[in-house]
Amino acid sequence: MTETLTEAPGLAIDDATADRLFRTARTVTTFADAEVTDEQLAAVYDLVKWGPTMMNTSPLRLLVVRDPEARQRLVERVPENNQERVAKAPVTVVLAYDTDFHERLDVLVPHMPGARDMFAGDAAARAEAARTSGEIQAGYFIVGLRAAGLAAGPMHGNYDEIDAEFLAGTGWKSFLVINVSVAEGADTTRPRAPRLSFEDAARIV
Ligand SMILES: Cc1cc2nc3c(=O)[nH]c(=O)nc-3n(C[C@H](O)[C@H](O)[C@H](O)COP(=O)(O)O)c2cc1C
């Protein structure tokens, strides 16, 4: 079934925005030769940081891999089928969650003075909380890139290797690699695959 791209009944955003964020936005695997600046990435972060996280813990952290020598070290730490995609992207952002997020709760949760200590002695609870909210923030980040007119190419990396190479000595745990480019040009994507309908994906009780 071909879905219409021109009507958005039930939505509170216009068609162009719905298209830009979701309906015609695509995962880009082949990249335009265009610059993506740190200012653009900062604008995306400054937008998506407002998305909700558990207790406002905000555990998402970004490793922006821009330097050619660092990019080569990253290429060597993603699965072989993803290596060329990372090598050819203008910039790649490694998404991580911070298992030491509790050290920032004085800023993030000023209304709960005991929040830091609640997590300080429980590394397992921190890792679980950081992973859940970090992954949710990853979704916001992908949509935020699209809101900035950029295209995201999320893919897996060899995370233990990435952590050892780039994140040693921190509480950051990488979990997604996103190539960032501009969405332009033909043949930048694979064929669009269908999605489940609401009827298939939702159960109403
Ligand atoms: C968590 C996650 C992991 C992914 N891993 C890979 C990957 O390792 N290699 C790859 O080429 N694409 C990867 N993708 C891209 C997906 O295949 C792609 O986003 C999906 O098929 C939808 O494509 P579309 O946005 O063009 O419709 C990944 C996407 C996500 C969100």
Coordinates of N, CA, C and O in Angstrom, one line a residue, residues 29 31 75-88 154-158 179 190:
T29 N 23.1 6.3 3.6 CA 24.3 5.4 3.6 C 25.4 5.9 2.7 O 26.5 5.4 2.8
F31 N 27.1 9.5 1.1 CA 27.1 10.8 1.7 C 27.5 11.9 0.7 O 28.4 11.7 -0.1
V75 N 37.0 3.9 12.1 CA 36.7 3.0 11.0 C 37.2 1.5 11.3 O 36.5 0.6 11.1
E76 N 38.3 1.4 12.0 CA 38.9 0.1 12.3 C 38.1 -0.5 13.4 O 38.3 -1.7 13.8
R77 N 37.2 0.2 14.0 CA 36.4 -0.3 15.2 C 34.9 -0.4 14.9 O 34.1 -0.3 15.9
V78 N 34.5 -0.5 13.7 CA 33.1 -0.8 13.3 C 33.1 -2.1 12.5 O 34.2 -2.4 11.9
P79 N 32.0 -2.8 12.4 CA 32.0 -4.0 11.6 C 32.4 -3.8 10.2 O 32.1 -2.7 9.6
E80 N 33.0 -4.7 9.5 CA 33.5 -4.6 8.2 C 32.5 -4.0 7.2 O 32.8 -3.1 6.4
N81 N 31.2 -4.4 7.3 CA 30.2 -3.9 6.3 C 29.9 -2.4 6.5 O 29.3 -1.8 5.7
N82 N 30.3 -1.9 7.7 CA 30.0 -0.5 7.9 C 31.2 0.4 7.7 O 31.1 1.7 7.8
Q83 N 32.4 -0.2 7.5 CA 33.6 0.6 7.5 C 33.6 1.7 6.4 O 34.0 2.8 6.6
E84 N 33.2 1.3 5.2 CA 33.3 2.3 4.1 C 32.3 3.4 4.3 O 32.6 4.6 4.0
R85 N 31.2 3.1 4.9 CA 30.2 4.2 5.3 C 30.8 5.2 6.2 O 30.6 6.4 6.1
V86 N 31.4 4.7 7.2 CA 32.1 5.6 8.2 C 33.2 6.4 7.6 O 33.3 7.6 7.7
A87 N 34.0 5.7 6.7 CA 35.1 6.3 6.1 C 34.7 7.5 5.2 O 35.4 8.5 5.1
K88 N 33.6 7.4 4.6 CA 33.2 8.4 3.6 C 32.3 9.5 4.1 O 32.0 10.5 3.5
P154 N 22.5 5.9 11.2 CA 22.9 5.2 12.4 C 23.3 3.8 12.1 O 22.8 3.2 11.1
M155 N 24.3 3.3 12.8 CA 24.8 1.9 12.6 C 25.6 1.5 13.8 O 26.0 2.2 14.6
H156 N 25.8 0.2 13.8 CA 26.5 -0.4 14.9 C 28.0 -0.3 14.8 O 28.6 -0.3 13.7
G157 N 28.7 -0.2 15.9 CA 30.1 -0.2 16.0 C 30.5 -1.4 16.9 O 29.7 -2.0 17.5
N158 N 31.8 -1.6 17.0 CA 32.3 -2.6 17.9 C 32.6 -1.9 19.2 O 33.6 -1.3 19.5
N179 N 26.7 8.3 11.3 CA 27.3 9.2 10.3 C 26.3 10.3 10.0 O 25.1 10.1 9.9
R190 N 19.1 3.2 0.7 CA 18.6 1.9 0.2 C 17.1 2.0 -0.1 O 16.5 3.0 0.3

